[in-house]
mmCIF file of C-alpha atoms in Angstrom:
data_model
loop_
_atom_site.group_PDB
_atom_site.id
_atom_site.type_symbol
_atom_site.label_atom_id
_atom_site.label_comp_id
_atom_site.label_asym_id
_atom_site.label_seq_id
_atom_site.Cartn_x
_atom_site.Cartn_y
_atom_site.Cartn_z
ATOM 1 C CA MET A 779 -4.838 -30.447 1.152
ATOM 2 C CA ALA A 780 -1.137 -29.847 1.697
ATOM 3 C CA ASP A 781 -0.334 -31.214 -1.761
ATOM 4 C CA ARG A 782 -3.002 -29.060 -3.346
ATOM 5 C CA GLU A 783 -1.686 -25.916 -1.643
ATOM 6 C CA GLU A 784 1.875 -26.805 -2.578
ATOM 7 C CA VAL A 785 0.927 -27.179 -6.247
ATOM 8 C CA ARG A 786 -1.116 -23.962 -6.116
ATOM 9 C CA GLN A 787 1.815 -22.002 -4.681
ATOM 10 C CA ARG A 788 4.206 -23.525 -7.222
ATOM 11 C CA ILE A 789 1.968 -22.308 -10.029
ATOM 12 C CA ILE A 790 1.745 -18.815 -8.494
ATOM 13 C CA ASP A 791 5.522 -18.661 -8.086
ATOM 14 C CA ALA A 792 6.066 -19.817 -11.664
ATOM 15 C CA THR A 793 3.624 -17.216 -12.979
ATOM 16 C CA THR A 794 5.278 -14.481 -10.924
ATOM 17 C CA GLN A 795 8.667 -15.406 -12.368
ATOM 18 C CA LEU A 796 7.292 -15.448 -15.899
ATOM 19 C CA LEU A 797 5.797 -11.996 -15.360
ATOM 20 C CA ARG A 798 9.149 -10.757 -14.128
ATOM 21 C CA ASP A 799 11.113 -12.289 -17.004
ATOM 22 C CA LYS A 800 8.742 -11.967 -19.966
ATOM 23 C CA GLY A 801 5.937 -9.622 -18.969
ATOM 24 C CA ARG A 802 2.214 -10.226 -19.259
ATOM 25 C CA GLU A 803 2.518 -11.408 -22.867
ATOM 26 C CA GLY A 804 4.746 -14.252 -21.743
ATOM 27 C CA VAL A 805 2.149 -15.667 -19.374
ATOM 28 C CA THR A 806 -0.024 -18.240 -21.124
ATOM 29 C CA THR A 807 -1.554 -21.545 -20.147
ATOM 30 C CA ARG A 808 1.247 -23.326 -21.981
ATOM 31 C CA THR A 809 4.147 -21.354 -20.472
ATOM 32 C CA VAL A 810 2.752 -21.504 -16.948
ATOM 33 C CA SER A 811 2.054 -25.225 -17.173
ATOM 34 C CA ALA A 812 5.581 -25.891 -18.404
ATOM 35 C CA ALA A 813 7.235 -23.663 -15.813
ATOM 36 C CA ALA A 814 5.231 -25.134 -12.923
ATOM 37 C CA GLY A 815 5.469 -28.731 -14.177
ATOM 38 C CA VAL A 816 1.716 -29.312 -14.266
ATOM 39 C CA GLN A 817 -0.915 -30.072 -16.878
ATOM 40 C CA ALA A 818 -3.227 -27.340 -18.182
ATOM 41 C CA PRO A 819 -6.349 -28.850 -16.544
ATOM 42 C CA THR A 820 -4.670 -28.326 -13.162
ATOM 43 C CA LEU A 821 -4.604 -24.579 -13.788
ATOM 44 C CA TYR A 822 -8.312 -24.515 -14.548
ATOM 45 C CA ARG A 823 -9.156 -26.715 -11.572
ATOM 46 C CA LEU A 824 -7.254 -24.483 -9.127
ATOM 47 C CA PHE A 825 -7.839 -21.022 -10.633
ATOM 48 C CA THR A 826 -10.830 -21.386 -13.010
ATOM 49 C CA ASP A 827 -9.181 -19.284 -15.736
ATOM 50 C CA MET A 828 -6.213 -17.007 -16.416
ATOM 51 C CA ASN A 829 -7.884 -14.050 -14.703
ATOM 52 C CA GLY A 830 -8.258 -16.164 -11.579
ATOM 53 C CA LEU A 831 -4.582 -17.066 -11.718
ATOM 54 C CA LEU A 832 -3.525 -13.443 -12.140
ATOM 55 C CA GLU A 833 -5.720 -12.412 -9.202
ATOM 56 C CA ALA A 834 -3.983 -15.082 -7.115
ATOM 57 C CA VAL A 835 -0.604 -13.701 -8.197
ATOM 58 C CA ALA A 836 -1.723 -10.196 -7.170
ATOM 59 C CA ALA A 837 -2.925 -11.520 -3.786
ATOM 60 C CA ASP A 838 0.437 -13.220 -3.302
ATOM 61 C CA GLY A 839 2.137 -9.917 -4.105
ATOM 62 C CA PHE A 840 0.042 -8.132 -1.497
ATOM 63 C CA ALA A 841 1.018 -10.778 1.061
ATOM 64 C CA ARG A 842 4.724 -10.230 0.372
ATOM 65 C CA TYR A 843 4.283 -6.450 0.349
ATOM 66 C CA LEU A 844 2.444 -6.462 3.693
ATOM 67 C CA ALA A 845 5.078 -8.783 5.171
ATOM 68 C CA SER A 846 7.753 -6.255 4.228
ATOM 69 C CA LYS A 847 5.684 -3.580 5.982
ATOM 70 C CA ASP A 848 5.491 -5.752 9.093
ATOM 71 C CA ARG A 849 9.285 -5.994 9.156
ATOM 72 C CA GLN A 850 9.591 -2.208 9.344
ATOM 73 C CA LYS A 851 9.914 -1.409 13.047
ATOM 74 C CA PRO A 852 8.936 2.050 14.349
ATOM 75 C CA SER A 853 11.706 4.450 15.280
ATOM 76 C CA GLY A 854 11.691 7.574 17.415
ATOM 77 C CA ASP A 855 10.846 9.740 14.388
ATOM 78 C CA PRO A 856 7.360 9.054 12.974
ATOM 79 C CA VAL A 857 7.955 11.249 9.922
ATOM 80 C CA ASP A 858 11.069 9.277 9.035
ATOM 81 C CA ASP A 859 9.064 6.081 9.481
ATOM 82 C CA LEU A 860 6.569 7.370 6.907
ATOM 83 C CA ARG A 861 9.492 8.259 4.655
ATOM 84 C CA ARG A 862 10.820 4.710 4.918
ATOM 85 C CA GLY A 863 7.326 3.389 4.202
ATOM 86 C CA TRP A 864 7.282 5.385 0.953
ATOM 87 C CA ASP A 865 10.696 4.034 -0.036
ATOM 88 C CA ASN A 866 9.544 0.500 0.723
ATOM 89 C CA HIS A 867 6.468 0.962 -1.459
ATOM 90 C CA VAL A 868 8.322 2.380 -4.456
ATOM 91 C CA GLY A 869 11.119 -0.163 -4.086
ATOM 92 C CA PHE A 870 8.685 -3.068 -4.083
ATOM 93 C CA GLY A 871 7.026 -1.762 -7.239
ATOM 94 C CA LEU A 872 10.284 -1.349 -9.134
ATOM 95 C CA GLU A 873 11.497 -4.802 -8.078
ATOM 96 C CA ASN A 874 8.168 -6.430 -9.036
ATOM 97 C CA PRO A 875 6.760 -4.218 -11.807
ATOM 98 C CA GLU A 876 4.365 -6.659 -13.476
ATOM 99 C CA GLN A 877 3.021 -7.908 -10.159
ATOM 100 C CA TYR A 878 2.681 -4.324 -8.917
ATOM 101 C CA MET A 879 0.635 -3.484 -12.010
ATOM 102 C CA LEU A 880 -1.741 -6.312 -11.105
ATOM 103 C CA MET A 881 -1.962 -5.006 -7.539
ATOM 104 C CA PHE A 882 -2.289 -1.258 -8.091
ATOM 105 C CA GLY A 883 -2.592 -0.647 -11.827
ATOM 106 C CA ARG A 884 -6.183 -1.770 -12.262
ATOM 107 C CA GLN A 885 -9.489 -1.614 -10.432
ATOM 108 C CA THR A 886 -9.231 -3.554 -7.192
ATOM 109 C CA PRO A 887 -11.147 -6.851 -7.382
ATOM 110 C CA ASP A 888 -13.222 -7.815 -4.355
ATOM 111 C CA ALA A 889 -10.713 -10.598 -3.640
ATOM 112 C CA HIS A 890 -8.006 -7.988 -3.076
ATOM 113 C CA ARG A 891 -10.055 -5.444 -1.181
ATOM 114 C CA ARG A 892 -9.076 -6.826 2.214
ATOM 115 C CA SER A 893 -5.381 -6.644 1.301
ATOM 116 C CA THR A 894 -5.817 -3.062 0.139
ATOM 117 C CA GLU A 895 -7.595 -2.212 3.380
ATOM 118 C CA ARG A 896 -4.757 -3.767 5.417
ATOM 119 C CA SER A 897 -2.230 -1.740 3.455
ATOM 120 C CA MET A 898 -4.168 1.466 4.130
ATOM 121 C CA GLU A 899 -4.490 0.550 7.817
ATOM 122 C CA LYS A 900 -0.708 0.325 8.082
ATOM 123 C CA LEU A 901 -0.465 3.729 6.426
ATOM 124 C CA ARG A 902 -3.034 5.084 8.884
ATOM 125 C CA LEU A 903 -0.965 3.889 11.846
ATOM 126 C CA LEU A 904 2.107 5.694 10.491
ATOM 127 C CA VAL A 905 0.175 8.914 9.911
ATOM 128 C CA GLU A 906 -1.567 8.795 13.295
ATOM 129 C CA ARG A 907 1.815 8.581 15.053
ATOM 130 C CA ILE A 908 2.774 11.826 13.320
ATOM 131 C CA ALA A 909 -0.520 13.381 14.410
ATOM 132 C CA ALA A 910 0.011 12.260 18.008
ATOM 133 C CA ALA A 911 3.451 13.909 17.933
ATOM 134 C CA GLY A 912 1.813 17.204 16.901
ATOM 135 C CA ARG A 913 3.560 17.252 13.536
ATOM 136 C CA LEU A 914 0.666 16.672 11.140
ATOM 137 C CA THR A 915 -0.660 19.819 9.446
ATOM 138 C CA VAL A 916 -3.685 18.278 7.701
ATOM 139 C CA GLY A 917 -6.282 15.704 8.680
ATOM 140 C CA VAL A 918 -5.239 12.058 8.947
ATOM 141 C CA ARG A 919 -7.482 11.006 6.041
ATOM 142 C CA THR A 920 -6.145 13.794 3.844
ATOM 143 C CA ALA A 921 -2.554 12.890 4.659
ATOM 144 C CA MET A 922 -3.228 9.217 3.892
ATOM 145 C CA ASP A 923 -4.879 10.024 0.573
ATOM 146 C CA MET A 924 -2.033 12.321 -0.470
ATOM 147 C CA MET A 925 0.677 9.808 0.416
ATOM 148 C CA HIS A 926 -1.132 6.895 -1.207
ATOM 149 C CA ALA A 927 -2.009 8.747 -4.412
ATOM 150 C CA ALA A 928 1.498 10.167 -4.786
ATOM 151 C CA SER A 929 3.379 6.941 -4.027
ATOM 152 C CA VAL A 930 1.227 4.789 -6.313
ATOM 153 C CA GLY A 931 1.257 7.406 -9.077
ATOM 154 C CA CYS A 932 5.010 7.823 -8.823
ATOM 155 C CA THR A 933 5.620 4.069 -8.918
ATOM 156 C CA LEU A 934 3.309 3.474 -11.872
ATOM 157 C CA ASN A 935 4.951 6.376 -13.720
ATOM 158 C CA LEU A 936 8.417 4.907 -13.180
ATOM 159 C CA ILE A 937 7.301 1.417 -14.213
ATOM 160 C CA ARG A 938 5.810 2.755 -17.449
ATOM 161 C CA THR A 939 8.929 4.801 -18.253
ATOM 162 C CA PRO A 940 11.822 2.996 -19.967
ATOM 163 C CA GLN A 941 14.533 2.424 -17.396
ATOM 164 C CA GLU A 942 17.110 4.512 -19.262
ATOM 165 C CA GLN A 943 14.695 7.473 -19.280
ATOM 166 C CA ARG A 944 13.762 7.400 -15.590
ATOM 167 C CA ASP A 945 14.740 10.216 -13.289
ATOM 168 C CA PRO A 946 16.234 8.408 -10.266
ATOM 169 C CA ALA A 947 15.741 11.506 -8.111
ATOM 170 C CA LEU A 948 11.986 11.717 -8.808
ATOM 171 C CA PRO A 949 10.754 9.413 -5.984
ATOM 172 C CA GLY A 950 12.784 11.250 -3.352
ATOM 173 C CA ARG A 951 11.798 14.710 -4.551
ATOM 174 C CA LEU A 952 8.115 13.849 -4.737
ATOM 175 C CA ARG A 953 8.259 12.139 -1.338
ATOM 176 C CA GLU A 954 9.762 15.195 0.312
ATOM 177 C CA ALA A 955 7.281 17.513 -1.413
ATOM 178 C CA VAL A 956 4.353 15.527 -0.031
ATOM 179 C CA LEU A 957 5.906 15.293 3.444
ATOM 180 C CA ALA A 958 6.478 19.051 3.435
ATOM 181 C CA ALA A 959 2.805 19.563 2.570
ATOM 182 C CA ILE A 960 1.441 17.393 5.386
ATOM 183 C CA THR A 961 3.999 17.613 8.222
ATOM 184 C CA THR A 962 6.009 20.135 10.152
ATOM 185 C CA GLU A 963 9.273 19.965 12.044
ATOM 186 C CA THR A 964 9.187 19.308 15.787
ATOM 187 C CA PRO A 965 6.923 22.080 17.126
ATOM 188 C CA THR A 966 8.684 24.913 18.921
ATOM 189 C CA GLY A 967 5.688 27.187 19.400
ATOM 190 C CA PRO A 968 2.001 26.745 20.238
ATOM 191 C CA PRO A 969 0.323 24.150 18.002
ATOM 192 C CA SER A 970 -2.204 25.367 15.452
ATOM 193 C CA VAL A 971 -5.904 24.519 15.562
ATOM 194 C CA THR A 972 -5.308 21.896 12.873
ATOM 195 C CA GLN A 973 -2.466 20.283 14.812
ATOM 196 C CA ARG A 974 -4.507 20.217 18.008
ATOM 197 C CA ALA A 975 -7.478 18.675 16.196
ATOM 198 C CA VAL A 976 -5.576 15.942 14.366
ATOM 199 C CA GLY A 977 -3.535 15.176 17.467
ATOM 200 C CA LEU A 978 -6.676 14.678 19.546
ATOM 201 C CA MET A 979 -8.286 12.486 16.875
ATOM 202 C CA ALA A 980 -5.163 10.324 16.808
ATOM 203 C CA VAL A 981 -5.320 9.497 20.539
ATOM 204 C CA LEU A 982 -9.082 9.200 21.156
ATOM 205 C CA ASP A 983 -8.993 5.456 20.468
ATOM 206 C CA ASP A 984 -6.659 5.075 23.450
ATOM 207 C CA VAL A 985 -9.562 5.853 25.792
ATOM 208 C CA PRO A 986 -12.419 3.558 24.691
ATOM 209 C CA GLY A 987 -15.765 4.126 26.361
ATOM 210 C CA LEU A 988 -15.112 7.789 27.060
ATOM 211 C CA TYR A 989 -17.908 8.794 24.651
ATOM 212 C CA THR A 990 -21.031 7.073 23.397
ATOM 213 C CA PRO A 991 -20.998 6.098 19.691
ATOM 214 C CA GLY A 992 -23.198 9.080 18.878
ATOM 215 C CA GLU A 993 -20.998 11.487 20.838
ATOM 216 C CA ARG A 994 -17.878 10.079 19.207
ATOM 217 C CA ALA A 995 -19.353 10.427 15.722
ATOM 218 C CA LEU A 996 -20.245 14.070 16.417
ATOM 219 C CA LEU A 997 -16.830 14.758 17.961
ATOM 220 C CA ASP A 998 -15.054 13.184 14.974
ATOM 221 C CA GLU A 999 -17.081 15.378 12.626
ATOM 222 C CA LEU A 1000 -16.265 18.536 14.587
ATOM 223 C CA LEU A 1001 -12.571 17.686 14.906
ATOM 224 C CA ASP A 1002 -12.337 16.834 11.218
ATOM 225 C CA ARG A 1003 -13.873 20.211 10.392
ATOM 226 C CA ALA A 1004 -11.303 21.905 12.607
ATOM 227 C CA ALA A 1005 -8.498 19.861 11.045
ATOM 228 C CA GLN A 1006 -9.544 21.042 7.588
ATOM 229 C CA SER A 1007 -9.880 24.677 8.642
ATOM 230 C CA SER A 1008 -6.372 25.649 7.535
ATOM 231 C CA LEU A 1009 -6.985 24.226 4.058
ATOM 232 C CA SER A 1010 -9.971 26.446 3.225
#
C-alpha cells in the first residue's frame, strides 16, 4: 500500500509540475509517464484515465490550499484576518494557475465537493468572527458569497490575462471594495438591526441545547430576515 501511494503521489507531483511548466497541453500520457518514471498502464491502473488524474491533481491542490489556510492564525482583528485570507487565496491561484483552474475554473466534481465545503467552512469561521465583533453589515451567507465570488472571479481574471497586461493593484482594490460593502469599522454608536441580527446568529452555536431544532430553524429564519432588512 505504501508503495502504491508513493507512486500515486509521484505521478500527481509530476503532473502538477508539467501543468506549471507547460500548461494543460503539455500534460499527456507520454509526458506524465516520462516525468514520473512509470509506464503508461500504471497511470490507467491508478487513475482510470486522464480526467481521473486531473481530478487527483485538483484534489491535491485543495489539500495544499487548505493547509495554507490552517497555517493562518487568527489575530485580534477579524476583518484583517479576512483580508489576509483573500490575499492567501489570490496568491495561491497566481502561484499555481493551471492547478487553480482545475480547482475553481470548472464545475466542481463530486470528488472535490468535500474540499470545496471545507474551504467555505473556513471562510464562514472568518466571517462569523466579524459578525460576533459587531462589524458585519450584511448576513453571514451574503458576506461569504460576496467574498467567494469576488476572490475567485478576480483570480481567474488575472490568470487569464497576460502577465504584462495585469493590473497589480486590482486584487487589493477589489478586496477593499468588498470589505467596505460587508463590514464597518469598530462600532462607536448603537449597532443597527442588521448588526444585532448577524451578531446573534454568529454566537448561537456557542449555547447548544438552548432551543429545540424547530425553534432554532424559526429563529434562524427570523434573524436572517432581519439581517437582510438593510439591503431591501
